[in-house]
Coordinates of C-alpha atoms in Angstrom, one line a residue:
Chain A
X129 CA -16.6 19.6 -7.5
X130 CA -13.5 17.6 -8.5
X131 CA -12.8 14.1 -7.1
X132 CA -9.7 15.5 -5.3
X133 CA -11.8 18.1 -3.5
X134 CA -14.5 15.6 -2.6
X135 CA -11.8 13.2 -1.3
X136 CA -10.2 16.0 0.7
X137 CA -13.6 16.8 2.3
X138 CA -14.3 13.2 3.0
X139 CA -10.8 12.6 4.5
X140 CA -10.9 15.7 6.6
X141 CA -14.3 14.6 8.0
X142 CA -13.1 11.1 8.6
X143 CA -10.0 12.4 10.6
X144 CA -12.0 15.0 12.6
X145 CA -11.7 13.1 15.8
X146 CA -7.9 13.1 15.5
X147 CA -8.0 16.8 15.0
X148 CA -10.2 17.4 18.0
X149 CA -7.8 15.3 20.1
X150 CA -4.8 17.1 18.9
X151 CA -6.4 20.5 19.6
X152 CA -7.5 19.4 23.1
X153 CA -4.0 18.1 23.8
X154 CA -2.6 21.4 22.5
X155 CA -4.6 23.4 24.9
X156 CA -3.7 21.1 27.8
X157 CA -0.1 21.3 26.9
X158 CA 0.1 25.1 26.7
X159 CA -1.9 25.5 29.8
X160 CA 0.6 23.4 31.7
X161 CA 3.8 24.3 30.0
X162 CA 3.7 28.0 29.0
X163 CA 4.9 30.6 31.4
X164 CA 3.3 34.0 30.9
X165 CA 4.1 35.6 34.2
X166 CA 6.6 38.0 32.9
X167 CA 5.1 38.4 29.5
X168 CA 7.5 36.1 27.9
X169 CA 6.1 33.1 26.1
X170 CA 8.1 30.0 26.8
X171 CA 8.7 29.6 23.1
X172 CA 10.5 26.3 23.4
X173 CA 7.2 24.7 24.2
X174 CA 5.8 25.8 20.9
X175 CA 8.8 24.3 19.2
X176 CA 8.3 20.9 20.9
X177 CA 4.6 21.0 20.0
X178 CA 5.4 21.7 16.3
X179 CA 8.1 19.2 16.3
X180 CA 5.9 16.4 17.8
X181 CA 3.2 17.2 15.2
X182 CA 5.7 17.2 12.3
X183 CA 6.7 13.6 13.3
X184 CA 3.3 12.3 14.4
X185 CA 1.0 13.6 11.7
X186 CA 2.9 12.0 8.7
X187 CA 2.7 8.6 10.3
X188 CA -1.1 8.9 10.9
X189 CA -1.7 10.4 7.4
X190 CA 0.3 7.8 5.4
X191 CA 0.2 4.6 7.4
X192 CA -2.9 3.4 5.6
X193 CA -0.7 3.1 2.5
X194 CA 1.5 0.6 4.2
X195 CA -1.1 -2.2 4.1
X196 CA -1.3 -4.2 0.9
X197 CA -5.0 -5.0 1.4
X198 CA -5.8 -1.3 1.6
X199 CA -4.0 -0.5 -1.6
X200 CA -6.2 -2.8 -3.6
X201 CA -9.0 -0.5 -2.8
X202 CA -7.2 2.9 -2.7
X203 CA -5.1 2.6 -5.8
X204 CA -7.9 1.3 -8.0
X205 CA -10.0 4.4 -7.1
X206 CA -10.5 7.0 -9.9
X207 CA -7.9 9.5 -8.6
X208 CA -4.2 9.8 -9.5
X209 CA -2.0 8.5 -6.8
X210 CA 0.0 11.7 -6.4
X211 CA -3.3 13.6 -5.9
X212 CA -4.3 11.2 -3.3
X213 CA -1.0 11.7 -1.5
X214 CA -1.5 15.5 -1.9
X215 CA -4.9 15.2 -0.2
X216 CA -3.3 13.5 2.8
X217 CA -0.4 15.9 2.8
X218 CA -2.7 18.9 2.8
X219 CA -5.0 17.4 5.4
X220 CA -2.0 16.8 7.7
X221 CA -0.8 20.3 7.1
X222 CA -4.3 21.6 8.0
X223 CA -4.3 19.5 11.2
X224 CA -1.0 21.0 12.2
X225 CA -2.1 24.5 11.4
X226 CA -5.3 24.2 13.4
X227 CA -3.6 22.4 16.3
X228 CA -1.0 25.1 16.6
X229 CA -3.6 27.8 16.1
X230 CA -5.7 26.4 18.9
X231 CA -2.7 26.5 21.2
X232 CA -1.9 30.0 20.1
X233 CA -5.4 31.2 20.6
X234 CA -5.4 29.7 24.1
X235 CA -2.2 31.5 24.9
X236 CA -3.5 34.8 23.4
X237 CA -6.7 34.5 25.5
X238 CA -4.7 33.7 28.6
X239 CA -2.3 36.6 28.3
X240 CA -4.9 39.1 27.2
X241 CA -6.9 38.4 30.4
X242 CA -3.9 38.4 32.6
X243 CA -1.9 41.3 33.8
X244 CA 1.1 40.3 31.7
X245 CA 2.3 42.6 29.1
X246 CA 2.1 41.0 25.7
X247 CA 2.2 42.1 22.0
X248 CA -0.4 40.0 20.2
X249 CA 1.0 41.0 16.9
X250 CA 4.2 39.3 17.8
X251 CA 2.2 36.2 18.8
X252 CA 0.6 36.0 15.4
X253 CA 3.9 36.5 13.6
X254 CA 5.5 33.9 15.9
X255 CA 2.7 31.5 15.1
X256 CA 3.2 31.9 11.4
X257 CA 6.9 31.4 11.6
X258 CA 6.5 28.3 13.7
X259 CA 3.8 27.0 11.4
X260 CA 6.1 27.5 8.4
X261 CA 9.0 25.7 10.0
X262 CA 6.7 22.9 11.3
X263 CA 5.3 22.4 7.8
X264 CA 8.7 22.3 6.3
X265 CA 9.7 19.5 8.8
X266 CA 6.3 17.9 8.2
X267 CA 6.9 17.7 4.5
X268 CA 10.3 16.2 5.0
X269 CA 9.1 13.6 7.4
X270 CA 6.2 12.7 5.0
X271 CA 8.9 12.0 2.4
X272 CA 10.9 9.9 4.9
X273 CA 7.9 7.9 6.1
X274 CA 6.6 7.1 2.7
X275 CA 10.0 5.7 1.7
X276 CA 9.3 2.8 4.0
X277 CA 7.2 -0.2 3.2
X278 CA 5.8 -0.6 6.7
X279 CA 4.8 1.7 9.5
X280 CA 7.5 0.4 11.8
X281 CA 10.2 1.0 9.3
X282 CA 8.8 4.4 8.5
X283 CA 8.9 5.4 12.1
X284 CA 12.5 4.1 12.4
X285 CA 13.5 6.1 9.3
X286 CA 12.1 9.3 10.9
X287 CA 14.0 8.6 14.2
X288 CA 17.2 8.1 12.2
X289 CA 16.7 11.3 10.3
X290 CA 16.0 13.2 13.5
X291 CA 19.4 12.4 14.8
X292 CA 21.4 12.4 11.6
X293 CA 22.4 16.1 11.5
X294 CA 23.4 16.1 15.1
X295 CA 25.3 12.8 14.8
X296 CA 27.0 14.3 11.7
X297 CA 28.3 17.4 13.6
X298 CA 29.4 15.3 16.6
X299 CA 31.4 13.2 14.2
X300 CA 32.8 16.3 12.5
X301 CA 33.7 17.9 15.8
X302 CA 35.5 14.7 16.8
X303 CA 37.8 14.6 13.8
X304 CA 37.8 18.1 12.3
X305 CA 38.3 21.5 14.0
X306 CA 36.1 24.5 13.5
X307 CA 33.5 22.8 11.3
X308 CA 31.1 25.5 10.0
X309 CA 27.6 24.7 11.0
X310 CA 26.0 25.2 7.6
X311 CA 23.3 22.7 8.1
X312 CA 22.0 21.8 11.5
X313 CA 18.8 20.3 10.4
X314 CA 15.2 21.5 10.6
X315 CA 14.9 20.6 14.3
X316 CA 17.6 23.0 15.3
X317 CA 16.2 25.6 13.0
X318 CA 12.9 25.4 14.9
X319 CA 14.7 25.9 18.2
X320 CA 15.0 29.0 20.3
X321 CA 18.7 29.3 20.4
X322 CA 20.7 31.7 18.3
X323 CA 20.2 29.3 15.3
X324 CA 16.5 29.5 15.6
X325 CA 14.4 31.5 13.2
X326 CA 12.7 33.6 15.8
X327 CA 16.0 35.0 16.9
X328 CA 16.1 37.0 13.7
X329 CA 12.6 38.2 14.0
X330 CA 12.5 39.1 17.6
X331 CA 15.8 40.9 17.9
X332 CA 14.2 43.7 19.9
X333 CA 11.0 42.0 20.9
X334 CA 9.8 40.4 24.1
X335 CA 11.7 37.2 23.4
X336 CA 14.9 38.5 24.6
X337 CA 16.0 35.1 25.8
X338 CA 16.1 33.9 22.3
X339 CA 18.2 36.5 20.7
X340 CA 21.1 35.6 18.4
X341 CA 23.6 36.3 21.0
X342 CA 25.7 33.2 20.7
X343 CA 28.0 32.5 17.9
X344 CA 28.9 29.1 16.6
X345 CA 31.3 27.5 14.2
X346 CA 33.6 29.8 12.3
X347 CA 31.1 32.4 11.0
X348 CA 28.6 34.7 12.5
X349 CA 25.3 33.3 13.6
X350 CA 23.2 35.3 11.2
X351 CA 25.1 34.3 8.1
X352 CA 25.0 30.6 9.0
X353 CA 21.4 30.9 10.0
X354 CA 20.5 32.1 6.5
X355 CA 22.4 29.3 4.9
X356 CA 20.8 26.8 7.3
X357 CA 17.4 28.3 6.5
X358 CA 17.9 28.2 2.7
X359 CA 19.2 24.7 2.9
X360 CA 16.3 23.5 5.0
X361 CA 13.8 25.1 2.7
X362 CA 15.4 23.5 -0.3
X363 CA 15.8 20.1 1.2
X364 CA 12.3 20.0 2.8
X365 CA 10.7 21.5 -0.3
X366 CA 12.4 19.1 -2.6
X367 CA 11.6 16.1 -0.4
X368 CA 7.9 17.1 -0.4
X369 CA 7.8 17.4 -4.2
X370 CA 9.8 14.2 -4.5
X371 CA 7.5 12.4 -2.2
X372 CA 4.5 13.1 -4.5
X373 CA 6.4 12.0 -7.5
X374 CA 7.6 8.8 -5.9
X375 CA 4.2 8.1 -4.6
X376 CA 3.0 7.8 -8.2
X377 CA 5.5 5.0 -8.7
X378 CA 5.0 3.2 -5.5
X379 CA 5.5 -0.5 -5.9
X380 CA 2.3 -2.0 -4.3
X381 CA 3.8 -5.5 -4.2
X382 CA 6.6 -4.3 -2.0
X383 CA 4.3 -3.0 0.7
X384 CA 4.7 -4.9 4.0
X385 CA 7.9 -6.2 2.6
X386 CA 11.6 -5.2 3.2
X387 CA 12.0 -1.4 3.0
X388 CA 14.8 -1.2 0.5
X389 CA 14.7 2.5 -0.5
X390 CA 18.0 4.2 -0.9
X391 CA 16.7 6.9 1.6
X392 CA 16.1 4.2 4.2
X393 CA 18.0 1.5 6.0
X394 CA 20.1 0.7 2.9
X395 CA 21.9 4.0 3.3
X396 CA 21.1 4.9 6.9
X397 CA 22.7 1.8 8.6
X398 CA 26.2 2.2 7.0
X399 CA 26.1 6.1 7.3
X400 CA 25.0 6.0 11.0
X401 CA 27.5 3.3 11.7
X402 CA 30.4 5.3 10.3
X403 CA 29.2 8.6 11.9
X404 CA 29.0 7.1 15.3
X405 CA 32.3 5.2 15.0
X406 CA 34.8 5.6 17.8
X407 CA 37.6 3.5 19.0
X408 CA 36.3 0.6 20.9
X409 CA 37.6 0.5 24.5
X410 CA 37.7 -3.3 24.8
X411 CA 36.7 -6.6 23.3
X412 CA 33.3 -6.3 24.8
X413 CA 32.6 -2.9 23.3
X414 CA 34.0 -4.1 20.0
X415 CA 31.7 -7.1 19.9
X416 CA 28.8 -5.1 21.1
X417 CA 29.1 -2.7 18.2
X418 CA 29.3 -5.4 15.6
X419 CA 26.3 -7.2 17.2
X420 CA 24.4 -3.9 17.2
X421 CA 24.9 -3.3 13.5
X422 CA 24.0 -6.9 12.8
X423 CA 20.7 -6.4 14.7
X424 CA 20.1 -3.3 12.6
X425 CA 20.4 -5.4 9.5
X426 CA 18.1 -8.1 11.0
X427 CA 15.5 -5.3 11.5
X428 CA 16.1 -4.1 8.0
X429 CA 15.8 -7.6 6.4
X430 CA 13.0 -8.7 8.8
X431 CA 14.9 -11.9 9.5
X432 CA 18.3 -13.3 10.2
X433 CA 19.1 -14.2 6.6
X434 CA 21.1 -11.2 5.5
X435 CA 22.4 -10.4 2.0
X436 CA 26.0 -10.6 1.0
X437 CA 26.2 -6.8 0.8
X438 CA 25.0 -6.5 4.4
X439 CA 27.8 -8.8 5.6
X440 CA 30.2 -6.7 3.5
X441 CA 29.1 -3.6 5.4
X442 CA 29.5 -5.4 8.8
X443 CA 32.9 -6.7 7.8
X444 CA 34.1 -3.2 6.7
X445 CA 32.7 -1.8 9.9
X446 CA 34.5 -4.4 12.0
X447 CA 37.7 -3.7 10.1
X448 CA 37.3 0.0 10.6
X449 CA 36.8 -0.5 14.3
X450 CA 39.8 -2.7 14.5
X451 CA 41.9 -0.2 12.6
X452 CA 40.8 2.6 14.9
X453 CA 41.7 0.5 17.9
X454 CA 45.2 0.0 16.4
X455 CA 45.9 3.5 15.4
X456 CA 44.4 5.3 18.4
X457 CA 46.8 6.8 20.9
X458 CA 48.4 4.5 23.4
X459 CA 45.6 4.2 25.8
X460 CA 43.5 1.5 27.1
X461 CA 41.6 1.2 23.9
X462 CA 44.4 -0.6 22.2
X463 CA 45.4 -2.9 25.1
X464 CA 42.6 -5.3 24.6
X465 CA 44.1 -6.3 21.2
X466 CA 47.3 -7.4 22.8
Chain B
X566 CA -13.0 -2.4 -24.7
X567 CA -10.1 -3.6 -22.5
X568 CA -6.8 -4.1 -24.2
X569 CA -3.8 -5.6 -22.5
X570 CA -0.6 -5.5 -24.5
X571 CA 2.4 -7.7 -23.8
X572 CA 2.0 -7.5 -20.1
X573 CA 4.8 -9.0 -18.0
X574 CA 5.4 -8.6 -14.3
X575 CA 8.2 -9.5 -11.9
X576 CA 8.2 -9.6 -8.1
X577 CA 11.9 -8.8 -7.6
X578 CA 13.8 -11.5 -9.5
X579 CA 10.8 -13.7 -9.9
X580 CA 8.6 -13.4 -13.0
X581 CA 5.0 -14.0 -12.2
X582 CA 3.3 -13.1 -15.5
X583 CA 4.9 -13.4 -19.0
X584 CA 3.8 -11.5 -22.1
X585 CA 0.1 -11.5 -21.6
X586 CA -2.1 -9.9 -24.3
X587 CA -5.8 -9.8 -24.3
X588 CA -8.8 -7.9 -25.7
X589 CA -12.1 -8.0 -23.9
X590 CA -15.2 -6.8 -25.9
X591 CA -17.8 -4.5 -24.5
X592 CA -20.5 -6.4 -22.7
X593 CA -18.5 -9.6 -22.4
X594 CA -18.1 -11.7 -19.3
X595 CA -14.7 -13.2 -19.2
X596 CA -13.9 -15.9 -16.7
X597 CA -10.3 -16.0 -15.5
X598 CA -9.4 -19.3 -14.1
X599 CA -6.3 -20.6 -12.5
X600 CA -5.1 -22.6 -9.5
X601 CA -4.1 -20.8 -6.3
X602 CA -1.0 -18.8 -6.9
X603 CA -1.4 -18.8 -10.7
X604 CA -1.4 -15.0 -10.8
X605 CA -5.1 -14.2 -11.2
X606 CA -5.1 -11.6 -8.5
X607 CA -1.9 -10.1 -9.7
X608 CA -3.3 -9.9 -13.2
X609 CA -6.4 -8.1 -11.9
X610 CA -4.3 -5.7 -9.8
X611 CA -2.3 -4.9 -12.9
X612 CA -5.2 -4.2 -15.1
X613 CA -7.0 -2.2 -12.4
X614 CA -4.1 0.1 -11.8
X615 CA -3.3 -1.1 -8.3
X616 CA 0.1 -2.3 -9.6
X617 CA 2.2 -1.0 -12.4
X618 CA 3.3 -3.7 -14.8
X619 CA 7.0 -4.2 -15.3
X620 CA 6.4 -4.4 -19.0
X621 CA 3.4 -3.8 -21.2
X622 CA 0.4 -1.6 -20.9
X623 CA -3.3 -1.7 -20.2
X624 CA -5.9 0.4 -22.0
X625 CA -9.6 1.0 -21.4
X626 CA -11.3 2.5 -24.5
X627 CA -7.9 3.7 -25.6
X628 CA -7.0 5.4 -22.3
X629 CA -4.2 4.2 -20.0
X630 CA -5.3 2.7 -16.7
X631 CA -2.5 4.5 -14.9
X632 CA -4.6 7.7 -15.2
X633 CA -7.1 8.3 -12.4
X634 CA -9.5 9.6 -15.0
X635 CA -9.6 6.3 -16.8
X636 CA -10.6 4.5 -13.6
X637 CA -13.8 6.5 -13.3
X638 CA -15.4 3.8 -15.5
X639 CA -13.9 0.9 -13.7
X640 CA -14.6 -0.8 -10.4
X641 CA -12.3 -3.4 -8.9
X642 CA -13.6 -5.6 -6.2
X643 CA -10.6 -7.4 -4.6
X644 CA -10.7 -10.6 -2.8
X645 CA -10.4 -8.9 0.6
X646 CA -11.5 -5.3 0.2
X647 CA -10.6 -2.4 2.5
X648 CA -12.9 -1.2 5.3
X649 CA -12.0 0.8 8.4
X650 CA -12.6 -0.5 11.8
X651 CA -16.1 0.4 12.8
X652 CA -17.2 1.1 9.3
X653 CA -20.8 0.1 8.5
X654 CA -22.7 -0.2 5.2
X655 CA -23.6 3.5 5.2
X656 CA -20.0 4.5 5.8
X657 CA -19.0 2.3 3.0
X658 CA -21.5 3.9 0.7
X659 CA -20.2 7.4 1.7
X660 CA -16.6 6.3 0.9
X661 CA -17.5 5.1 -2.6
X662 CA -19.8 8.0 -3.2
X663 CA -16.8 10.3 -2.8
X664 CA -15.0 8.6 -5.7
X665 CA -18.1 7.6 -7.8
X666 CA -20.6 10.4 -7.5
X667 CA -23.0 8.6 -9.8
X668 CA -23.5 5.7 -7.4
X669 CA -27.2 5.0 -6.9
X670 CA -28.3 5.0 -3.3
X671 CA -31.6 3.3 -4.0
X672 CA -29.9 0.4 -5.8
X673 CA -27.5 0.0 -2.9
X674 CA -30.3 0.2 -0.3
X675 CA -32.4 -2.3 -2.2
X676 CA -29.5 -4.8 -2.5
X677 CA -28.5 -4.4 1.1
X678 CA -32.1 -4.8 2.2
X679 CA -32.6 -7.8 0.0
X680 CA -29.5 -9.5 1.4
X681 CA -30.8 -8.7 4.9
X682 CA -27.6 -6.8 5.8
X683 CA -27.9 -4.4 8.8
X684 CA -26.9 -1.0 7.5
X685 CA -25.7 0.3 10.9
X686 CA -23.7 -2.7 12.1
X687 CA -20.0 -2.6 11.6
X688 CA -18.7 -4.6 8.7
X689 CA -16.2 -6.2 11.0
X690 CA -19.1 -8.1 12.7
X691 CA -20.2 -9.5 9.3
X692 CA -19.3 -12.9 8.0
X693 CA -17.1 -13.0 4.9
X694 CA -20.1 -13.7 2.7
X695 CA -22.1 -10.8 4.2
X696 CA -19.2 -8.5 3.6
X697 CA -18.9 -9.8 0.1
X698 CA -22.6 -9.0 -0.5
X699 CA -22.1 -5.5 0.9
X700 CA -19.2 -4.8 -1.5
X701 CA -21.1 -6.4 -4.4
X702 CA -24.0 -4.0 -3.7
X703 CA -21.5 -1.2 -4.0
X704 CA -20.3 -2.5 -7.3
X705 CA -23.7 -2.9 -8.7
X706 CA -24.9 0.5 -7.4
X707 CA -21.9 2.2 -9.1
X708 CA -22.9 0.4 -12.3
X709 CA -19.4 0.9 -13.9
X710 CA -18.6 0.2 -17.5
X711 CA -15.9 -2.2 -16.4
X712 CA -16.2 -4.5 -13.5
X713 CA -13.3 -6.6 -12.2
X714 CA -14.2 -9.2 -9.6
X715 CA -11.5 -11.2 -7.8
X716 CA -12.7 -14.5 -6.3
X717 CA -16.2 -13.1 -6.4
X718 CA -18.0 -16.2 -5.1
X719 CA -15.9 -16.7 -2.0
X720 CA -18.0 -17.0 1.1
X721 CA -21.4 -16.7 -0.7
X722 CA -24.1 -19.2 0.1
X723 CA -25.8 -20.9 -2.9
X724 CA -28.7 -18.5 -2.9
X725 CA -26.5 -15.4 -2.7
X726 CA -24.3 -16.9 -5.4
X727 CA -27.2 -17.3 -7.8
X728 CA -28.5 -13.8 -7.0
X729 CA -25.0 -12.5 -7.6
X730 CA -24.7 -14.3 -10.9
X731 CA -28.1 -12.8 -11.9
X732 CA -26.8 -9.3 -11.1
X733 CA -23.6 -9.8 -13.0
X734 CA -25.6 -11.0 -16.0
X735 CA -27.8 -7.9 -15.7
X736 CA -24.7 -5.6 -15.7
X737 CA -23.4 -7.4 -18.8
X738 CA -26.7 -7.0 -20.5
X739 CA -26.6 -3.2 -20.1
X740 CA -23.1 -3.2 -21.7
X741 CA -20.8 -3.7 -18.7
X742 CA -17.6 -5.6 -19.4
X743 CA -16.8 -8.0 -16.6
X744 CA -13.7 -10.0 -15.8
X745 CA -14.3 -12.4 -13.0
X746 CA -11.7 -14.6 -11.5
X747 CA -12.2 -17.8 -9.6
X748 CA -10.3 -21.0 -8.7
X749 CA -13.7 -22.8 -8.4
X750 CA -14.3 -23.7 -12.1
X751 CA -17.8 -25.0 -11.5
X752 CA -18.8 -21.5 -10.4
X753 CA -18.0 -20.0 -13.7
X754 CA -19.2 -22.9 -15.9
X755 CA -22.0 -21.9 -18.2
X756 CA -22.0 -18.3 -16.8
X757 CA -19.2 -16.6 -18.7
X758 CA -19.0 -15.8 -22.4
X759 CA -15.4 -16.6 -22.6
X760 CA -12.8 -18.3 -20.4
X761 CA -9.1 -17.9 -20.0
X762 CA -6.9 -20.2 -18.0
X763 CA -3.9 -18.6 -16.3
X764 CA -1.1 -21.1 -15.7
X765 CA 2.6 -21.0 -15.5
X766 CA 2.7 -17.2 -16.0
X767 CA 0.7 -17.4 -19.3
X768 CA -2.8 -17.6 -20.6
X769 CA -3.7 -20.9 -22.2
X770 CA -4.7 -19.9 -25.7
X771 CA -8.4 -20.3 -26.9
X772 CA -7.0 -22.4 -29.8
X773 CA -5.6 -24.8 -27.3
X774 CA -9.0 -25.1 -25.6
X775 CA -10.7 -25.6 -28.9
X776 CA -8.2 -28.3 -29.9
X777 CA -8.9 -29.9 -26.5
X778 CA -12.6 -29.9 -27.1
X779 CA -12.2 -31.6 -30.5
X780 CA -10.0 -34.3 -29.0
X781 CA -12.2 -35.2 -26.1
X782 CA -15.4 -37.2 -26.0
X783 CA -17.9 -37.6 -23.2
X784 CA -20.1 -40.7 -22.6
X785 CA -22.5 -41.8 -20.0
X786 CA -22.5 -45.6 -19.7
X787 CA -24.9 -47.9 -17.8
X788 CA -23.9 -51.5 -16.9
X789 CA -25.9 -54.4 -15.7
X790 CA -23.6 -54.9 -12.7
X791 CA -21.4 -52.3 -10.9
X792 CA -18.2 -51.7 -13.0
X793 CA -14.7 -50.9 -11.8
X794 CA -12.4 -48.2 -13.1
X795 CA -9.8 -50.8 -14.1
X796 CA -12.2 -52.0 -16.8
X797 CA -11.6 -48.7 -18.6
X798 CA -7.8 -48.7 -18.6
X799 CA -7.8 -49.2 -22.4
X800 CA -9.1 -45.6 -22.6
X801 CA -7.1 -42.5 -22.1
X802 CA -9.5 -41.1 -19.4
X803 CA -9.6 -37.5 -18.6
X804 CA -12.5 -37.6 -16.2
X805 CA -14.2 -40.6 -14.5
X806 CA -17.2 -40.4 -12.3
X807 CA -19.1 -43.5 -11.1
X808 CA -22.5 -43.6 -9.4
X809 CA -23.4 -47.2 -8.8
X810 CA -23.9 -48.9 -12.2
X811 CA -23.7 -45.5 -14.1
X812 CA -20.3 -44.2 -15.3
X813 CA -19.8 -40.7 -16.7
X814 CA -16.4 -40.4 -18.5
X815 CA -14.4 -38.1 -20.7
X816 CA -11.8 -39.7 -22.8
X817 CA -9.2 -38.4 -25.2
X818 CA -8.9 -39.9 -28.7
X819 CA -10.9 -40.9 -31.7
X820 CA -14.6 -41.1 -30.9
X821 CA -15.2 -44.3 -32.9
X822 CA -12.4 -46.2 -31.3
X823 CA -13.5 -45.1 -27.8
X824 CA -17.0 -46.1 -28.6
X825 CA -15.8 -49.6 -29.8
X826 CA -13.8 -50.1 -26.6
X827 CA -16.8 -49.1 -24.4
X828 CA -19.1 -51.4 -26.4
X829 CA -16.6 -54.3 -25.8
X830 CA -17.4 -53.9 -22.1
X831 CA -21.1 -54.8 -22.9
X832 CA -22.9 -52.0 -21.3
X833 CA -26.7 -51.9 -21.4
X834 CA -26.8 -48.2 -22.4
X835 CA -24.3 -45.8 -23.9
X836 CA -25.1 -42.1 -24.3
X837 CA -22.9 -39.5 -26.0
X838 CA -23.0 -36.2 -24.1
X839 CA -21.9 -32.7 -24.9
X840 CA -18.8 -31.4 -23.1
X841 CA -19.3 -28.1 -21.3
X842 CA -16.4 -25.5 -21.7
X843 CA -15.9 -25.6 -18.0
X844 CA -15.2 -29.3 -18.1
X845 CA -12.5 -28.7 -20.7
X846 CA -10.9 -26.1 -18.5
X847 CA -11.1 -28.5 -15.5
X848 CA -9.3 -31.1 -17.6
X849 CA -6.7 -28.6 -18.9
X850 CA -6.1 -27.2 -15.5
X851 CA -5.7 -30.6 -13.9
X852 CA -3.3 -31.6 -16.6
X853 CA -1.3 -28.4 -16.1
X854 CA -1.3 -28.8 -12.3
X855 CA 0.1 -32.2 -12.7
X856 CA 2.8 -30.6 -14.9
X857 CA 1.8 -32.5 -17.9
X858 CA 0.8 -29.7 -20.1
X859 CA 2.7 -27.0 -21.9
X860 CA 1.4 -24.4 -24.3

């Protein structure tokens, strides 16, 4: 048996308690949340479960690599780093699959013993679709988390990426009309709305509440859905592969230090600042926003001593805010400047 | 054979190691000495594959350390090794057995038993020395071809230290190549086959140490009445130790001149002693620590 296989067995066994807890929570969750009375599975709840797993499991699987002391041991072991990362990636994927499966089996058991009409084949297909989407999101969040040099930073990266697509479209809606929703992010793809994957599969199934009835943007739902799906598969797939490659080149000495990845704070702070920019409605709001971005940089740099480039971003942001206050229509937002 | 070629490393803008090259023969015990912060641990991390050098490369029997396959023959025992909360000696063995399937359980059990370590108690409840012994037991049970030990004597009591040295020597006798780092020079004195001093990002060359040895002389001098250090100010002292009327000194310069100056102090006995390599290293390190040396 290869070292990778032995490590996978070891790691799976060592994380068995986490798996049991997740499975128990899954059963408790579905027993409380799902509604089978009319034969319709409340699919949103499965989405939430998958979504929480896709965020939680990467943190648990990869947080051990965010301690310098641990790396002295792990990175001197006779296994390539990317293979070690692959073991953790696969173990997390297996945990997600088994947790969702436990939930699904519980649902299947419940509906098969109740009077509710239910097509179990649809349930299996639905499970597989949700699993595929959850694993896509999981791979992406593994990439995001491993770009950080600490668990806190990694968690903050994930939170930022969760909101990024939505924030982007809110921004686009504000300044551009009829923005096509070509990419709404994996979270939306997992949803049960017209943009969700199950809407395509269950067009004439029991999930009538999740049909692709609504249209959005400038195109039809199904066309944009396919674009969204392809984009998500490409982005998440590339992120997962990229994660394994970057893991091989991880700078051990930077662990527990500032997370200066281009996929982290360095890019996220200015991008989120610009995407959430609106005309400040008064001096207090203006000051608050600048203080807020300053605090974001303090979190990034783990101290109050910022770099010149950080001050430049804050200065540009302050100038942009001021400019917006000046050029905005004659309303209260400009009056504070006078 | 371990070969290190032109290894340099930076932490951001700060260079910590500069152009280090080294060859360690099979079966050799190499002592790596340096003051705290000299870069010993960084050097060991680089040659064990934990860190990737900014420049240069490290080879074990012609294979690059960056490959997991190469590390099958190598075991690195860091200063503060990893263990999970709640992990005991048996769990530790299981972890390492995953990566080193050839690890010998009987050797591990013997060593653990000999050290009196409880196999089912969590490692977190152990003292630093006890944990050190548990990890050393792992290292010896693996019996790798290459053993890298960082601050290996930390926390060990004198008895455990001697036992540890004996085990290390045993490993070397069966052909294991060992690099052992310490800031406590006396620990390594007379124990290693070779020494390297790491200071100011570089190794102090063996030539420099040899030159040092030839320029120093050690005497033990006994006086009728208790002397004072001031009496020896005519000598360029590198080491001075006084125990009542007995003075042990290491001085730099021509032996005959030094001897004449000591005789001028009218001692009742003068004995010429051999200098141990460790003493030279102590002297060299003290000199470098004071900022007086450059290589």
